[in-house]
Tab-separated table of C-alpha atoms (C1' of nucleotides) in Angstrom:
chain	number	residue	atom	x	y	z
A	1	UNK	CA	94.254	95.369	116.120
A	2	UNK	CA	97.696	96.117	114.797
A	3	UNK	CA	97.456	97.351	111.107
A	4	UNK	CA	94.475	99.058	109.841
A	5	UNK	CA	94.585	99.609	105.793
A	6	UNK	CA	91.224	97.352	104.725
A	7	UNK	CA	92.092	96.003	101.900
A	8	UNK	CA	89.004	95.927	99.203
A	9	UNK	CA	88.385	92.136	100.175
A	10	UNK	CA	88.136	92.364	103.489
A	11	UNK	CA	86.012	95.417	102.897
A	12	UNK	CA	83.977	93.605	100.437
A	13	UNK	CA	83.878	90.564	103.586
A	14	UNK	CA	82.808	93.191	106.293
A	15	UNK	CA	80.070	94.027	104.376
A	16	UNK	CA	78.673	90.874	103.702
A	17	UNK	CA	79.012	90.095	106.915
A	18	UNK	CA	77.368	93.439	108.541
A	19	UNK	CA	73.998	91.698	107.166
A	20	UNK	CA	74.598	88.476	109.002
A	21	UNK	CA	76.719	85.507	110.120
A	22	UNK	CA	78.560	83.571	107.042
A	23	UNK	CA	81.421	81.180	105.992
A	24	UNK	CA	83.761	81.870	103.806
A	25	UNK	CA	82.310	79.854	101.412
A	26	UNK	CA	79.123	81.896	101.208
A	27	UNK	CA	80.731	85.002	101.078
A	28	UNK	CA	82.446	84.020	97.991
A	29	UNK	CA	79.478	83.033	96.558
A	30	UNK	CA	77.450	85.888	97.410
A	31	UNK	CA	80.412	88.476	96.021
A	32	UNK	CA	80.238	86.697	92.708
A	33	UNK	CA	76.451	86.206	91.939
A	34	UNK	CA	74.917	87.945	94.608
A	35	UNK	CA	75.012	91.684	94.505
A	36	UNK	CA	77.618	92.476	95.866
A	37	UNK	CA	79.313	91.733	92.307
A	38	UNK	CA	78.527	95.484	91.546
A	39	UNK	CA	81.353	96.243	94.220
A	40	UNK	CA	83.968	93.534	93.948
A	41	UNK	CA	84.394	90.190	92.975
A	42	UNK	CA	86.723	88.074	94.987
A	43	UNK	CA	88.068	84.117	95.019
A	44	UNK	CA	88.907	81.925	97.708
A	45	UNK	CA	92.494	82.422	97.535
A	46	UNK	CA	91.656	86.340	98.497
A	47	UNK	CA	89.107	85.567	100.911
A	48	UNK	CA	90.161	83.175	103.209
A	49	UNK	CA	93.547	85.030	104.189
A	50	UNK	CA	91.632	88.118	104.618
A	51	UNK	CA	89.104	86.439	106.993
A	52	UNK	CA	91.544	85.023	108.689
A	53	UNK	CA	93.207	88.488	109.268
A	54	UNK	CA	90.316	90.023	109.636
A	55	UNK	CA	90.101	87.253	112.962
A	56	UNK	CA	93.020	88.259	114.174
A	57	UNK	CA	92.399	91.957	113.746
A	58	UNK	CA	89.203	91.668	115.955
A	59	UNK	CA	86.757	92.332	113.186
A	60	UNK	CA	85.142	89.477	112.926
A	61	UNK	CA	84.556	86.012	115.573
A	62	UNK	CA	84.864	82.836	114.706
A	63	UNK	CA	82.387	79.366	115.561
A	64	UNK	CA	83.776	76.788	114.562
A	65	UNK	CA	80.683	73.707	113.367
A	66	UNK	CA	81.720	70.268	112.940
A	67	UNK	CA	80.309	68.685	110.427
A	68	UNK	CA	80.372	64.693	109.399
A	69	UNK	CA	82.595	64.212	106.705
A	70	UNK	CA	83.286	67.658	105.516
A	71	UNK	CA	85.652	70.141	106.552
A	72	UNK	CA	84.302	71.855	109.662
A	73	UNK	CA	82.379	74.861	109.140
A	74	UNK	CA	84.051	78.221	109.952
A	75	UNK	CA	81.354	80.748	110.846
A	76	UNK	CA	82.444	84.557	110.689
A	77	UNK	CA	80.480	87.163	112.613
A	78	UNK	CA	81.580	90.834	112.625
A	79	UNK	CA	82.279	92.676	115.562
A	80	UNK	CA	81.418	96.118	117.179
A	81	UNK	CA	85.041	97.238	115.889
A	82	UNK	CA	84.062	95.628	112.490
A	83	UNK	CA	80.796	97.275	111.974
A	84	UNK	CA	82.390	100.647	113.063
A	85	UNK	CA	85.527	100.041	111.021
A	86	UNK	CA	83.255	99.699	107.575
A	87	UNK	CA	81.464	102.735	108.125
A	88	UNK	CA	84.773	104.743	108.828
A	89	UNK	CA	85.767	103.251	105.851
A	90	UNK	CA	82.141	104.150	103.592
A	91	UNK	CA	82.450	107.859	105.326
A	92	UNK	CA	85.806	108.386	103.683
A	93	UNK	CA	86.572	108.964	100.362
A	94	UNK	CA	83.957	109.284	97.430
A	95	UNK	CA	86.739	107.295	95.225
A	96	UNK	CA	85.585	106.808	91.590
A	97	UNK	CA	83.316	103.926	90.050
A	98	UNK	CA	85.308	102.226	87.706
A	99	UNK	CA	83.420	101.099	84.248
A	100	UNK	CA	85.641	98.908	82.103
A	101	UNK	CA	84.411	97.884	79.092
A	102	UNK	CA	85.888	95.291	76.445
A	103	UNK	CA	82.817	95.531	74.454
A	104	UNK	CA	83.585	99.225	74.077
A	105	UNK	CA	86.640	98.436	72.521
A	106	UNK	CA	85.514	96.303	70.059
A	107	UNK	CA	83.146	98.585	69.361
A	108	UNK	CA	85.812	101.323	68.616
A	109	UNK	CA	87.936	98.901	66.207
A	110	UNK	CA	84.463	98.182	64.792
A	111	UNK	CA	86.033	99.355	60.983
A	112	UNK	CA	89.117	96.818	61.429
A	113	UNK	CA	86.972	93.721	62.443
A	114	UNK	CA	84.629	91.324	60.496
A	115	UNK	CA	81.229	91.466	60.942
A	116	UNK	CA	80.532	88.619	62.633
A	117	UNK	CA	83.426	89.685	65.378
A	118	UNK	CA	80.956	93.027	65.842
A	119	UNK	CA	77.447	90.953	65.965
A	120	UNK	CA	79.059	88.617	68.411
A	121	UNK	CA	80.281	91.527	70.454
A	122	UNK	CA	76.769	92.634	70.116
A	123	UNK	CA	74.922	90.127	70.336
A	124	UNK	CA	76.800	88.933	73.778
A	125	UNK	CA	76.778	92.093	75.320
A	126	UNK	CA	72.949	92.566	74.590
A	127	UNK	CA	72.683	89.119	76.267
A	128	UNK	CA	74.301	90.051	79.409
A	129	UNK	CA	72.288	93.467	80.277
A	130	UNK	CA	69.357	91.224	79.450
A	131	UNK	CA	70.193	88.802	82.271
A	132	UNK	CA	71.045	91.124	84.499
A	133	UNK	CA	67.912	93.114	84.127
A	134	UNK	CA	65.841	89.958	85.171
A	135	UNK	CA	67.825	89.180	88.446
A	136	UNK	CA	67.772	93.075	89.260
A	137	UNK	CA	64.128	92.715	88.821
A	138	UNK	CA	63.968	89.662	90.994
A	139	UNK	CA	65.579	91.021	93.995
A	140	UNK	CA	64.364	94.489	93.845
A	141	UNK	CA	61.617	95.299	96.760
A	142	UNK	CA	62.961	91.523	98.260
A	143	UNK	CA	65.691	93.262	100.511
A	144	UNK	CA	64.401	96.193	101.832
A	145	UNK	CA	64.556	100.317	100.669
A	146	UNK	CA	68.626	100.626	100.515
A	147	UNK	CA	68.463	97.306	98.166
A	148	UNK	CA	65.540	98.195	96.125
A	149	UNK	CA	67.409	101.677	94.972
A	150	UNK	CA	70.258	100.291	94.264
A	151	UNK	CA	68.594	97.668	92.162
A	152	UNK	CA	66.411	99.938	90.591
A	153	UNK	CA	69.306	102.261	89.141
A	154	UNK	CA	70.841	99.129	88.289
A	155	UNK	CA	67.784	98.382	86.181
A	156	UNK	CA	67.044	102.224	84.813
A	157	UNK	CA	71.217	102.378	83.481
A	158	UNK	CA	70.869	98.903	82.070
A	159	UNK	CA	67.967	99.821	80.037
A	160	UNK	CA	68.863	102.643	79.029
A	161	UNK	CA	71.911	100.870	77.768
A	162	UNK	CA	69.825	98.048	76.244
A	163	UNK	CA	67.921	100.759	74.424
A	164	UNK	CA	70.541	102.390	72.489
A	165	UNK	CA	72.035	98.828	71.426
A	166	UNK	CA	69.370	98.002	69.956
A	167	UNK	CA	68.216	101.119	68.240
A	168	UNK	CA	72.181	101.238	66.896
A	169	UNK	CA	73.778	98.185	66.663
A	170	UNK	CA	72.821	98.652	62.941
A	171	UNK	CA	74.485	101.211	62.447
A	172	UNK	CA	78.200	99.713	64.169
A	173	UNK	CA	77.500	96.674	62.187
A	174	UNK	CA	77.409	98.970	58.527
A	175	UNK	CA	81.095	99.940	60.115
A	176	UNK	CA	82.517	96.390	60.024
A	177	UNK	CA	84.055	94.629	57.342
A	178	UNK	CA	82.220	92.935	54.890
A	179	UNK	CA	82.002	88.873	55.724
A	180	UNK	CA	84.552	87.872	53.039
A	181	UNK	CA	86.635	85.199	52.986
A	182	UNK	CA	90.145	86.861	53.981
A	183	UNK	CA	90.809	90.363	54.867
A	184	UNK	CA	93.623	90.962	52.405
A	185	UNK	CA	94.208	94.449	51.306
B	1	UNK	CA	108.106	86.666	68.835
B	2	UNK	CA	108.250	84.153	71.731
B	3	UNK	CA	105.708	83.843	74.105
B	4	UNK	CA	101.946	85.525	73.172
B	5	UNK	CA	99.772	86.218	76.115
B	6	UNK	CA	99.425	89.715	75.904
B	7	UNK	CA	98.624	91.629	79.022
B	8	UNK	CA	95.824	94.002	79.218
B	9	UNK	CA	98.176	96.872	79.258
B	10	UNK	CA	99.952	95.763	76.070
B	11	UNK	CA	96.588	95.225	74.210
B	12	UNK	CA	96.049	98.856	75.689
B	13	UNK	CA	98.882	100.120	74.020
B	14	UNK	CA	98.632	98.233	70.866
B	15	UNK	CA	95.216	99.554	70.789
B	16	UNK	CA	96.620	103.356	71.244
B	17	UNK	CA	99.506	103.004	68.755
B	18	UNK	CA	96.956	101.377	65.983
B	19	UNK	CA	95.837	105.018	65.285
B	20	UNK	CA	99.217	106.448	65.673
B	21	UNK	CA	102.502	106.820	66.734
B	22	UNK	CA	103.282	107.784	70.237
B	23	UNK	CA	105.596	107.759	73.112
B	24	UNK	CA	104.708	105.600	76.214
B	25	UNK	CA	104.044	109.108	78.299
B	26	UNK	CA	101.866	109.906	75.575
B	27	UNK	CA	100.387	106.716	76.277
B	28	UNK	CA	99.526	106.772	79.461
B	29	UNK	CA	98.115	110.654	79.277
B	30	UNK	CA	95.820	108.990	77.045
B	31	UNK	CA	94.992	106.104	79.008
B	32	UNK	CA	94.334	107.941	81.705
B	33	UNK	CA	92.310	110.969	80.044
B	34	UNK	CA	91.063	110.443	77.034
B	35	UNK	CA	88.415	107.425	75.540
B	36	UNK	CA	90.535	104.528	76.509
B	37	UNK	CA	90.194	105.092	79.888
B	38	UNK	CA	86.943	102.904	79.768
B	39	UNK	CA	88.917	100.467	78.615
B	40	UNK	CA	92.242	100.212	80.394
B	41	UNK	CA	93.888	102.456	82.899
B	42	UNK	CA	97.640	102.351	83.030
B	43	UNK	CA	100.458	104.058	84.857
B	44	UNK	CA	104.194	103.873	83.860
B	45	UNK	CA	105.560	100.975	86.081
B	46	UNK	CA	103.167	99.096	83.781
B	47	UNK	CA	103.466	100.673	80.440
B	48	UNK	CA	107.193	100.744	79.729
B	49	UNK	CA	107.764	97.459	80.414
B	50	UNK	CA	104.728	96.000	78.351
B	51	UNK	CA	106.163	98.612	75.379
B	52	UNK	CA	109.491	97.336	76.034
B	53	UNK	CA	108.199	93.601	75.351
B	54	UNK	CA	106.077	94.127	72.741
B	55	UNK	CA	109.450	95.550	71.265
B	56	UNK	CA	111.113	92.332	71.867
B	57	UNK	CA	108.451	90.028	70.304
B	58	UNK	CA	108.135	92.420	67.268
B	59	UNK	CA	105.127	94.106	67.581
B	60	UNK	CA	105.995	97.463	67.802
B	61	UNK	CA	109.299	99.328	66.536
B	62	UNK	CA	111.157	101.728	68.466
B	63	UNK	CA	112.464	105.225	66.919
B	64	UNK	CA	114.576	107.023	69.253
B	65	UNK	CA	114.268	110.934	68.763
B	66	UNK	CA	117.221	112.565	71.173
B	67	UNK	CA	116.183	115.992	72.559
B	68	UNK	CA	118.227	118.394	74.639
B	69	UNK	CA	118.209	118.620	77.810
B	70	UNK	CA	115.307	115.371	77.949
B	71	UNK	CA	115.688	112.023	77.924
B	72	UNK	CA	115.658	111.220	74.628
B	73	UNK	CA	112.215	110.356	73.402
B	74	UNK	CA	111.091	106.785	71.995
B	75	UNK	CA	108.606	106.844	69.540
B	76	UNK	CA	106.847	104.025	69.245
B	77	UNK	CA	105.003	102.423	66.166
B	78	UNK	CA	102.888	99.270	65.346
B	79	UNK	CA	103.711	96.536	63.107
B	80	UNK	CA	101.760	94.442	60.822
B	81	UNK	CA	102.138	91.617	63.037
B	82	UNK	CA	100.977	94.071	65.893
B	83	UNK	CA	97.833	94.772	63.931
B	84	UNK	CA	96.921	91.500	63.870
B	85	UNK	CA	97.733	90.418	67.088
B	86	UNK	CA	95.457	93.295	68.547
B	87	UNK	CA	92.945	92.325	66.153
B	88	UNK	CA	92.764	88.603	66.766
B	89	UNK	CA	92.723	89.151	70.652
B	90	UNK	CA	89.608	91.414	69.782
B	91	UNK	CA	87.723	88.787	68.039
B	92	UNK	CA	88.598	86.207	70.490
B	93	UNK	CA	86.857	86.379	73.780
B	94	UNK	CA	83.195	88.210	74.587
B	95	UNK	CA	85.009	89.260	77.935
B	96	UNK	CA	82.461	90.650	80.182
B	97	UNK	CA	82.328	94.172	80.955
B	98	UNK	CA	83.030	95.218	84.913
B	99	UNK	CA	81.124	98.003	86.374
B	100	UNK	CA	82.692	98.412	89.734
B	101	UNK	CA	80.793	101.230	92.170
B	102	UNK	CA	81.936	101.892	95.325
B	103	UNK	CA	79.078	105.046	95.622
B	104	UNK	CA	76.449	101.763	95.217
B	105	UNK	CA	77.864	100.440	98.055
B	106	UNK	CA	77.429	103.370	100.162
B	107	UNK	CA	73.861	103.646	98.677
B	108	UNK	CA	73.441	100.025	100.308
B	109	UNK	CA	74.857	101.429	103.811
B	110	UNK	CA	72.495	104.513	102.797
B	111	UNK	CA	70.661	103.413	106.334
B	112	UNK	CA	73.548	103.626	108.463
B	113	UNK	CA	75.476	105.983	107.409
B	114	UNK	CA	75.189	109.480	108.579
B	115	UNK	CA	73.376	111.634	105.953
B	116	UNK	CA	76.268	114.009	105.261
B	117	UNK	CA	77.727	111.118	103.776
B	118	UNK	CA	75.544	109.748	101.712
B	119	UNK	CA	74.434	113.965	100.638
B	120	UNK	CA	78.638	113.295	99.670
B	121	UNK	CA	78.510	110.360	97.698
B	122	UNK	CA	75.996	111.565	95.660
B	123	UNK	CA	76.811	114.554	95.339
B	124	UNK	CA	80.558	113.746	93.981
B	125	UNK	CA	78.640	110.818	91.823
B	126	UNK	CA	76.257	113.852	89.953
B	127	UNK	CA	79.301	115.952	89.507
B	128	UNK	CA	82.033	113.024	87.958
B	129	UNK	CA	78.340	112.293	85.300
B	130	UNK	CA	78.148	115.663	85.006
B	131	UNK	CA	81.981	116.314	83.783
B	132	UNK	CA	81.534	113.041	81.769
B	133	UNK	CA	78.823	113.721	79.744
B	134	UNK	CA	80.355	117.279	79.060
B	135	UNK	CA	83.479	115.450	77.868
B	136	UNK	CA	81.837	112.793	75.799
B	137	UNK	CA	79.848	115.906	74.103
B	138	UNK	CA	83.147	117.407	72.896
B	139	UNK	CA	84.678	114.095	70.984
B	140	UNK	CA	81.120	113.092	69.359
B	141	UNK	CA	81.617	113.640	66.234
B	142	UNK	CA	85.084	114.449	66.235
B	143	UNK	CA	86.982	111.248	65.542
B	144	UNK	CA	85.198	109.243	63.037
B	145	UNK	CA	82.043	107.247	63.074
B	146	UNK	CA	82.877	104.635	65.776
B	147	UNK	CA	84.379	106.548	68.250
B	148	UNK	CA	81.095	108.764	67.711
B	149	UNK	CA	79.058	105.644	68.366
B	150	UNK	CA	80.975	104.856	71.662
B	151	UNK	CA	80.888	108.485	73.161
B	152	UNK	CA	76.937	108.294	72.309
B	153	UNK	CA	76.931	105.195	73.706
B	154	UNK	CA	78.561	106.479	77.149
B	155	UNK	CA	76.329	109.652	77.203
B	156	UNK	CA	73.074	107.451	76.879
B	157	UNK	CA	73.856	105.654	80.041
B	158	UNK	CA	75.018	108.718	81.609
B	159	UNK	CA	72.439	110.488	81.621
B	160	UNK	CA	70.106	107.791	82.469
B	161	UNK	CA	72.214	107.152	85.248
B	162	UNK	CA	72.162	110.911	86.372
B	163	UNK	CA	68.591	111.381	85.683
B	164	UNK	CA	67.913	108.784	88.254
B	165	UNK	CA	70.409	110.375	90.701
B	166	UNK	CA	68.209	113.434	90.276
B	167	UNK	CA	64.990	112.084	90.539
B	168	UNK	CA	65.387	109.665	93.440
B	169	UNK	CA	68.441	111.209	95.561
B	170	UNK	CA	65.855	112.398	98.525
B	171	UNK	CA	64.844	109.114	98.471
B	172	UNK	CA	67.916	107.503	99.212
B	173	UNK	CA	68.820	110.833	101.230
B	174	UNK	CA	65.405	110.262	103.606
B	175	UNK	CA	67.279	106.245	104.721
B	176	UNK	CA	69.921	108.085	106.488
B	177	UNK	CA	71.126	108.731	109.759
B	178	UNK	CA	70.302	111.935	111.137
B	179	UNK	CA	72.994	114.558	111.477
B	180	UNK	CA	72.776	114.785	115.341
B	181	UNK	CA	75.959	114.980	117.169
B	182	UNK	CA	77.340	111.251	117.774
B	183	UNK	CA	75.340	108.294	116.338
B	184	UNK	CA	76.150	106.448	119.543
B	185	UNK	CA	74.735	103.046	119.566
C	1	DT	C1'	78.568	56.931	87.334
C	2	DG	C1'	79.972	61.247	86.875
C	3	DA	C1'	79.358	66.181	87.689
C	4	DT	C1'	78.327	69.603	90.931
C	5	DC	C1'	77.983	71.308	95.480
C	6	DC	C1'	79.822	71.827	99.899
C	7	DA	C1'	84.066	73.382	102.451
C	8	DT	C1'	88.690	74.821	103.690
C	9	DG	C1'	93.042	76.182	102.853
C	10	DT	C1'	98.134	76.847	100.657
C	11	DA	C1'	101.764	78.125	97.218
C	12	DA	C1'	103.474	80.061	93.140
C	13	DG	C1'	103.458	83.460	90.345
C	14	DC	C1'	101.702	87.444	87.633
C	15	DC	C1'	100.592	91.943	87.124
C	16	DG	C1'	100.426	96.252	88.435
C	17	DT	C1'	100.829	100.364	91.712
C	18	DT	C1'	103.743	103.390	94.308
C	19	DA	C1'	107.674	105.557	95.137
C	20	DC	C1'	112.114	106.698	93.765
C	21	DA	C1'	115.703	108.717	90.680
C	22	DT	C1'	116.778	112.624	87.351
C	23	DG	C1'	116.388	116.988	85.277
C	24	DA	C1'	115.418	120.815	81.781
C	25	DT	C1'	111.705	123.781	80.160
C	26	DT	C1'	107.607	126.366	80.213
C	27	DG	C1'	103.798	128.939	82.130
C	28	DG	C1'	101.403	131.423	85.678
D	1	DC	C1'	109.813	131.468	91.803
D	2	DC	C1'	107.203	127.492	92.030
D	3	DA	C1'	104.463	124.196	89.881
D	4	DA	C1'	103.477	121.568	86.190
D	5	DT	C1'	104.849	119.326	81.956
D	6	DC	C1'	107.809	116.561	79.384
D	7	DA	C1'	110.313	112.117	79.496
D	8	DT	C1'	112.242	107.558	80.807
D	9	DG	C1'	112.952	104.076	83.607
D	10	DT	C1'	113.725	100.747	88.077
D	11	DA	C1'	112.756	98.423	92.535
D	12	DA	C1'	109.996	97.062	96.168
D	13	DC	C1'	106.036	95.646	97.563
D	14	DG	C1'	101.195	94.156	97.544
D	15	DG	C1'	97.146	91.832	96.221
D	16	DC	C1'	94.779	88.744	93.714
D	17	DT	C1'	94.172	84.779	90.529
D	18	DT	C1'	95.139	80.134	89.463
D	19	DA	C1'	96.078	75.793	90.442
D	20	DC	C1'	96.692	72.383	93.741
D	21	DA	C1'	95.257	69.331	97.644
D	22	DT	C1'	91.261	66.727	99.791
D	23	DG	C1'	86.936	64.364	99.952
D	24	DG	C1'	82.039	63.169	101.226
D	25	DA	C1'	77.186	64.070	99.687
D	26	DT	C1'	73.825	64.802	96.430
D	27	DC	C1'	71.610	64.816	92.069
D	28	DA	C1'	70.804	63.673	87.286
DNA sequence: TGATCCATGTAAGCCGTTACATGATTGG
DNA sequence: CCAATCATGTAACGGCTTACATGGATCA
């Protein structure tokens, strides 16, 4: 195991694989619908090298299954040294969540844009907590206690958020510009 | 005005400069500290180049203020055609927001972690709300009607977020390890 | 029949961080 | 007196996205 700075995908791959035996194709999947979304979202072109170090590292093992016509399967396992490796790596620093918000910013130009820029704004981002609300819901009390608190403050902040969209998305709105047909001063 | 993908940290900084002049170290204090943190967070391998381009393609002028002993300041300032660049790249896409959370990831581990660490996380998680909320407080109301709707915005989901922290940290507190002396197998 | 899913991987390139280089002034 | 603040920039390096390459199976 020559180097040992974890970068966040192979972090992100560790932890998938701490909860069981995947490919590289599932953990891809799983980092961009599952929930592990809420701690990084990763594509094959970042995955597959850092399996592949992570291999050669001694994090994870590999079993290979042949399959007709397909590319053979590549199973990844994590190790002992993985397993301990993660948790040396949770243990360390509380480093910052990171909320980054485009909505937001439309939001703050709310003045300079047409209305219909604003309801859209609105209207999408209202759409989105929505969603994720339901699948929160869904696999909350599925997964076990850890899962079901994280879901649940998933669902309490998302309300919450919901909430105050909808009691005040009137009032952002009465900040846009009128629907004319051109903006000239 | 050549090519026309902005970058993030240009549309940062064309965002900054809309409400007034400013230098690119001004810039990035304010990216860093103040409300556009939740949007973009830039340091100044990234800023002076974007600033420098969006020079070259005319959206912002330069004004060059020579101090002694300094460098020599730049001030810079948009143009019209920076206003409306900013402002079409703002109506264009509902970009999703990212919420990124490294401290939910440790709340997944919650069960194998040792409890000082998870007692950490959430502990560091209540204070960063904490300071949040307090600095939302100050700028509602301060800066016009939008950014007043944003910073209420922010402090609605904060404290939702914290009041669940509160209510349901022994909770998460009771899945950990034990803090006996080595959590050997 | 055509899109989507499965399944792996590589290469080019962008974008940004970190560290370096420089140096006076101000505040504790 | 030392640290932080002001102030600009460059160079190296890293990590990730995007697009490419391949192709059978399944489903509508």
């Amino acid at each position: 195991m020559p180097n040992d700075t974890l970068s966040p995908v192979a972090m992100l791959c560790l932890a998938i694989l701490f909860r069981g035996d995947r490919t590289g194709y599932e953990i891809r999947k799983e980092s961009v619908d599952g929930d592990y979304k809420y701690f990084a979202e990763a594509s094959y072109g970042a995955i597959y090298p850092a399996l592949a170090r992570l291999a050669a590292d001694g994090h994870v093992t590999v079993r290979e299954e042949h399959q007709s016509g397909r590319p053979s399967k590549k199973i990844y396992a994590i190790t002992a040294a993985g397993r301990t490796a993660l948790l040396d790596l949770l243990a360390e620093p509380p480093a910052p969540d990171i909320f980054r918000s485009r909505f937001l910013l439309v939001a703050k130009f709310a003045a300079e844009l047409p209305r219909s820029v604003v309801a859209a704004a609105l209207e999408t981002r209202r759409r989105t907590l929505t969603e994720e609300i339901a699948h929160l819901e869904e696999i909350a009390g599925d997964e076990g206690p850890a899962v079901d608190w994280i879901a649940n403050y998933g669902i309490t902040c998302m309300r919450a958020s919901l909430a105050y969209l909808e009691a005040r998305e009137a009032d952002l709105l009465a900040l846009a510009q009128a629907p004319v047909a051109n903006a000239a001063e």
